[in-house]
Structures are given as structure tokens and as C-alpha cells.
Amino acid sequence: MITKVTHVSVLVNDQDEALKFYVDTLGLEKRSDDPMPGSENQRWLTVGPKDQPDVEIILQATDWGVEPITTEERAALVGKAPGLLFQTNDIKADVEALKAKGV
């Protein structure tokens, strides 16, 4: 029986830019940043909410584990996830804070 969700992947074009956004803009913490075995440029990069250590968001490069695709196909994948929801204790204040950061 499934008891909880531990990871969800979000496809990103640039892992460093995504990390900066999720940490500096959304306030999540970096959990792991490790090279993938057998790969020169692929990383296992995860972030998560500071108060929820059992959940991680994988910032997955669009070229990780897929056949070569066109630039347009890769761009269409960015930001896609089956569903990614954040809980907040003050949505109005958080919306204003994110707007102030250009989101």
C-alpha cells in the first residue's frame, strides 16, 4: 500500500537556474546535488520545503534519460509536472512577495 509521496520531478532547461529560483525565490532548501554515475553533465538535484524533510522535488534536466529531441520539443517540456502544489500559511502575502521578485 502506498503511504506517502516522497519525490516529484519537474523538468527544467537549466538546473542551476532552476535551483536558484526554487531556493532564492520560493524559499525551498537544496537537499542533494550529486553527479549521476556514468554521466559527465547530469546531476541528481533536489529541493524541498524546510519543514517537510520527507518530500523532495527533483529538478530534472530535459535531456536526462530521454532520446535526443529537438530544441522545440525540449522547450515544450520545461516546467511540466503531473502536479505540483505548495501549501502556504498566508497566500496573499506570499503572492505579493513573489510578485515583488518578478514571478
C-alpha positions as semicolon CSV with decimal commas, in nm:
position;residue;x (nm);y (nm);z (nm)
1;M;0,000;0,000;0,000
2;I;0,125;0,346;-0,087
3;T;0,165;0,552;0,227
4;K;0,311;0,882;0,102
5;V;0,476;1,066;-0,184
6;T;0,848;1,125;-0,141
7;H;0,961;1,273;-0,475
8;V;0,816;1,451;-0,777
9;S;1,010;1,555;-1,087
10;V;0,994;1,892;-1,257
11;L;1,161;1,918;-1,597
12;V;1,396;2,215;-1,632
13;N;1,620;2,350;-1,908
14;D;1,895;2,467;-1,675
15;Q;1,942;2,301;-1,337
16;D;2,144;2,591;-1,195
17;E;1,879;2,849;-1,290
18;A;1,604;2,624;-1,154
19;L;1,793;2,573;-0,828
20;K;1,833;2,949;-0,787
21;F;1,458;3,003;-0,849
22;Y;1,339;2,730;-0,613
23;V;1,582;2,829;-0,335
24;D;1,614;3,208;-0,367
25;T;1,264;3,290;-0,493
26;L;1,041;3,020;-0,345
27;G;1,244;2,970;-0,027
28;L;1,297;2,594;-0,054
29;E;1,623;2,434;0,057
30;K;1,869;2,238;-0,154
31;R;1,867;1,873;-0,046
32;S;2,105;1,699;-0,285
33;D;2,330;1,787;-0,576
34;D;2,521;1,479;-0,686
35;P;2,668;1,372;-1,020
36;M;2,485;1,087;-1,188
37;P;2,709;0,779;-1,221
38;G;2,839;0,732;-1,574
39;S;2,746;1,082;-1,686
40;E;2,965;1,385;-1,732
41;N;2,695;1,652;-1,703
42;Q;2,385;1,504;-1,540
43;R;2,306;1,564;-1,173
44;W;2,064;1,432;-0,913
45;L;1,944;1,771;-0,790
46;T;1,663;1,801;-0,535
47;V;1,499;2,073;-0,328
48;G;1,224;2,070;-0,069
49;P;1,036;2,268;0,193
50;K;1,244;2,326;0,508
51;D;0,969;2,194;0,736
52;Q;0,891;1,888;0,523
53;P;1,208;1,676;0,507
54;D;1,036;1,369;0,364
55;V;0,937;1,534;0,032
56;E;1,180;1,630;-0,245
57;I;1,134;1,794;-0,584
58;I;1,375;1,657;-0,844
59;L;1,497;1,934;-1,077
60;Q;1,537;1,707;-1,376
61;A;1,718;1,827;-1,688
62;T;1,507;1,784;-2,001
63;D;1,777;1,574;-2,166
64;W;1,809;1,331;-1,874
65;G;1,712;0,978;-1,973
66;V;1,536;1,065;-2,298
67;E;1,617;1,008;-2,661
68;P;1,762;1,309;-2,842
69;I;1,484;1,557;-2,917
70;T;1,461;1,890;-3,094
71;T;1,510;2,221;-2,917
72;E;1,140;2,298;-2,961
73;E;1,035;1,963;-2,809
74;R;1,271;2,015;-2,517
75;A;1,139;2,369;-2,458
76;A;0,782;2,236;-2,450
77;L;0,875;2,007;-2,158
78;V;1,009;2,278;-1,927
79;G;0,803;2,331;-1,613
80;K;0,580;2,033;-1,678
81;A;0,490;1,809;-1,388
82;P;0,199;1,579;-1,319
83;G;0,103;1,821;-1,045
84;L;0,297;2,036;-0,806
85;L;0,114;2,215;-0,526
86;F;0,252;2,427;-0,246
87;Q;0,078;2,494;0,084
88;T;0,117;2,836;0,240
89;N;0,013;2,993;0,567
90;D;-0,061;3,333;0,406
91;I;-0,138;3,315;0,034
92;K;-0,199;3,688;-0,009
93;A;0,135;3,785;0,146
94;D;0,316;3,515;-0,050
95;V;0,161;3,626;-0,380
96;E;0,275;3,982;-0,314
97;A;0,625;3,865;-0,216
98;L;0,654;3,658;-0,535
99;K;0,529;3,948;-0,748
100;A;0,796;4,167;-0,590
101;K;1,053;3,908;-0,700
102;G;0,925;3,921;-1,058
103;V;0,726;3,597;-1,061
